[in-house]
Amino acid sequence: MKTIVALPGDGIGKVVLKEAIRLLNAAGFNANYIWADIGWDFWCKEGNALPQRTIDLIEEHKLALFGAITSKPKEAADKELVHSLRGKGYTYFSPIVGLRQKFNLDICIRPCISFKGNPLNFIRKKNDGTFEEPIINTVIFRQNTEGLYAGVEWTNPPKNVRDAFESNPKMKSFSNVPNEEIAISTRIVTKKASHRIIRAAFEYAKKHGYTNVTLCEKPNVLRETSGMMLKIANEVSKEYPNIELWDTNIDAQMMWLTKNPEDYGVIVAENMFGDIISDGFAGLIGGLGFACSANLGDYQAVFEPTHGSAPKYENLNPSIVNPIAMFMSAVMMLEYIGEINLAEKIKNSIAYVIQEGKIKTYDMLKLKGGSDSLSKGAASTTQMTDAIISML
Ligand code: NAI
Ligand code: MG
């Protein structure tokens, strides 16, 4: 029997994770769940949104299902910390970023695959005025630990940092700017991590029959970091003669998103660009209610919907949010551990409920979302789960 660390987090994270476990149980997945502490409450009470006891559990059991957390800006974080801990050097950091770094979960996979019949699917107008609904089947590989999100940044940088930067001739244009008026966020990319994410993308393409891998970067401007990734992609691609390597620039790719999204198979990018491109593609397949992800390291793996805690819906009872992103993340976990039949069974039930179109959460009805959603015909979170369970 597998042991899964269940990380509910905040807001709707708690709701969708509970529903996912209900679905996994109903599907016959034999597992033991250990609920672990993570998120805003633990920052406020303990000054740590990712307590060591939670890290220890994930270290030991290796698999985690994660809902979502709430992060707030620095000032709000300081204000909500319990009085007795204030001024004692506690600083808030995002627990999900912390998890990725702690366990080197450097491979982030975000599939964006349309479900037939989803009313939120992207449609495109044709020349003759009719519409077509291209089926999107794109899987984004996002480098998850480095790049612009590595956290190497300063406001009012210390002298040694400023001096080091001044050694680059391009810093001349900033030479008259006082230190207190400078903020610096770095984009550090390493060969090793680039190799890993690019190879993971090609391996996935090979295993799942995709014919192209696109490196989505900006090497014409970010000559060092994107340039290095492009060079590595060219090298790695030689080992996969049946898979074409395409390279696109992140800005152009976002523009092309609505032009020919069905052409893209696997896409690989640095942390921030992968974040951007995966949200872009998620928009074509139904948005945050459908966007699932896996964070994989060599030893641990954490599966989570890409949405956040949606605070504006957290107090709605019954909950109205769409649990499918969380369910598909659980499906990714089943695939990862080799429970392919169970994964298929759940995926097929979800697909059936969507295609049948009788049960839709508020987002699928294109409603604004609120306490009146149910009276306007939306299904609650639980009703959606029940419908999927009934199709198992
Ligand atoms: P969010 O993803 O929580 O919500 C944005 C909007 O998307 C919501 O208002 C809602 O309209 C929609 N939405 C999200 N999940 C949905 C679902 N399952 N079903 C239907 N609609 C859904 O992002 P937001 O509002 O920017 O951030 C809220 C909090 O979540 C912040 O504290 C943020 O830091 C945190 N966050 C956490 C993430 C994580 O835990 N991985 C990721 C993104 C944000
Ligand atoms: Mg994002």
PDB file of C-alpha atoms and ligand atoms in Angstrom, residues 12 16 66-72 96 100 288-289 304-313 321-323 362-363, ligand 1:
ATOM      1  CA  ILE A  12      -9.754  25.963  -1.936  1.00  0.00           C
ATOM      2  CA  VAL A  16     -10.072  20.097  -3.842  1.00  0.00           C
ATOM      3  CA  PHE A  66      -0.764  19.268  -2.755  1.00  0.00           C
ATOM      4  CA  GLY A  67      -3.792  21.578  -2.872  1.00  0.00           C
ATOM      5  CA  ALA A  68      -2.741  25.226  -2.968  1.00  0.00           C
ATOM      6  CA  ILE A  69      -1.381  27.847  -0.625  1.00  0.00           C
ATOM      7  CA  THR A  70      -1.930  31.525  -0.009  1.00  0.00           C
ATOM      8  CA  SER A  71       1.050  33.845  -0.312  1.00  0.00           C
ATOM      9  CA  LYS A  72       0.842  37.502   0.617  1.00  0.00           C
ATOM     10  CA  ILE A  96       5.766  25.470  -2.779  1.00  0.00           C
ATOM     11  CA  ARG A 100      10.779  22.533  -5.166  1.00  0.00           C
ATOM     12  CA  LEU A 288      -7.210  27.133 -13.989  1.00  0.00           C
ATOM     13  CA  GLY A 289      -9.971  24.632 -13.259  1.00  0.00           C
ATOM     14  CA  GLU A 304      -0.666  19.866  -7.637  1.00  0.00           C
ATOM     15  CA  PRO A 305      -3.155  21.904  -9.604  1.00  0.00           C
ATOM     16  CA  THR A 306      -1.507  25.065 -10.883  1.00  0.00           C
ATOM     17  CA  HIS A 307      -4.210  27.306  -9.450  1.00  0.00           C
ATOM     18  CA  GLY A 308      -3.850  29.053  -6.126  1.00  0.00           C
ATOM     19  CA  SER A 309      -6.060  29.155  -3.041  1.00  0.00           C
ATOM     20  CA  ALA A 310      -8.723  31.406  -4.671  1.00  0.00           C
ATOM     21  CA  PRO A 311      -9.470  33.280  -1.420  1.00  0.00           C
ATOM     22  CA  LYS A 312     -12.657  34.800  -2.797  1.00  0.00           C
ATOM     23  CA  TYR A 313     -14.251  31.349  -2.921  1.00  0.00           C
ATOM     24  CA  VAL A 321     -14.679  25.558  -7.519  1.00  0.00           C
ATOM     25  CA  ASN A 322     -13.756  23.099 -10.214  1.00  0.00           C
ATOM     26  CA  PRO A 323     -11.866  20.115  -8.764  1.00  0.00           C
ATOM     27  CA  TYR A 362     -19.470  27.726 -12.509  1.00  0.00           C
ATOM     28  CA  ASP A 363     -16.363  28.288 -14.629  1.00  0.00           C
TER      29      ASP A 363
HETATM   30  P1  NAI B   1      -5.872  31.680  -7.936  1.00  0.00           P
HETATM   31  O1  NAI B   1      -5.435  30.608  -8.831  1.00  0.00           O
HETATM   32  O2  NAI B   1      -6.072  31.322  -6.523  1.00  0.00           O
HETATM   33  O3  NAI B   1      -7.247  32.264  -8.452  1.00  0.00           O
HETATM   34  C1  NAI B   1      -7.411  33.038  -9.612  1.00  0.00           C
HETATM   35  C2  NAI B   1      -8.838  32.892 -10.129  1.00  0.00           C
HETATM   36  O4  NAI B   1      -8.905  31.706 -10.900  1.00  0.00           O
HETATM   37  C3  NAI B   1      -9.875  32.693  -9.038  1.00  0.00           C
HETATM   38  O5  NAI B   1     -10.398  33.864  -8.571  1.00  0.00           O
HETATM   39  C4  NAI B   1     -10.904  31.895  -9.777  1.00  0.00           C
HETATM   40  O6  NAI B   1     -11.692  32.772 -10.540  1.00  0.00           O
HETATM   41  C5  NAI B   1     -10.099  31.049 -10.688  1.00  0.00           C
HETATM   42  N1  NAI B   1      -9.854  29.717 -10.146  1.00  0.00           N
HETATM   43  C6  NAI B   1      -8.739  29.269  -9.518  1.00  0.00           C
HETATM   44  N2  NAI B   1      -8.865  27.976  -9.239  1.00  0.00           N
HETATM   45  C7  NAI B   1     -10.072  27.598  -9.677  1.00  0.00           C
HETATM   46  C8  NAI B   1     -10.796  26.377  -9.674  1.00  0.00           C
HETATM   47  N3  NAI B   1     -10.267  25.255  -9.160  1.00  0.00           N
HETATM   48  N4  NAI B   1     -12.022  26.357 -10.197  1.00  0.00           N
HETATM   49  C9  NAI B   1     -12.561  27.437 -10.721  1.00  0.00           C
HETATM   50  N5  NAI B   1     -11.960  28.625 -10.766  1.00  0.00           N
HETATM   51  C10 NAI B   1     -10.715  28.704 -10.254  1.00  0.00           C
HETATM   52  O7  NAI B   1      -4.827  32.863  -8.074  1.00  0.00           O
HETATM   53  P2  NAI B   1      -4.746  34.277  -7.330  1.00  0.00           P
HETATM   54  O8  NAI B   1      -6.099  34.824  -7.065  1.00  0.00           O
HETATM   55  O9  NAI B   1      -3.807  35.071  -8.131  1.00  0.00           O
HETATM   56  O10 NAI B   1      -4.032  33.979  -5.965  1.00  0.00           O
HETATM   57  C11 NAI B   1      -4.708  33.618  -4.767  1.00  0.00           C
HETATM   58  C12 NAI B   1      -3.697  33.103  -3.776  1.00  0.00           C
HETATM   59  O11 NAI B   1      -3.168  31.872  -4.234  1.00  0.00           O
HETATM   60  C13 NAI B   1      -2.518  34.046  -3.578  1.00  0.00           C
HETATM   61  O12 NAI B   1      -2.214  34.086  -2.226  1.00  0.00           O
HETATM   62  C14 NAI B   1      -1.407  33.388  -4.386  1.00  0.00           C
HETATM   63  O13 NAI B   1      -0.146  33.693  -3.874  1.00  0.00           O
HETATM   64  C15 NAI B   1      -1.739  31.935  -4.236  1.00  0.00           C
HETATM   65  N6  NAI B   1      -1.247  31.056  -5.302  1.00  0.00           N
HETATM   66  C16 NAI B   1      -0.809  29.827  -4.936  1.00  0.00           C
HETATM   67  C17 NAI B   1      -0.407  28.910  -5.870  1.00  0.00           C
HETATM   68  C18 NAI B   1      -0.038  27.554  -5.411  1.00  0.00           C
HETATM   69  O14 NAI B   1      -0.337  27.172  -4.310  1.00  0.00           O
HETATM   70  N7  NAI B   1       0.610  26.737  -6.234  1.00  0.00           N
HETATM   71  C19 NAI B   1      -0.398  29.238  -7.296  1.00  0.00           C
HETATM   72  C20 NAI B   1      -0.949  30.531  -7.592  1.00  0.00           C
HETATM   73  C21 NAI B   1      -1.342  31.411  -6.616  1.00  0.00           C
END
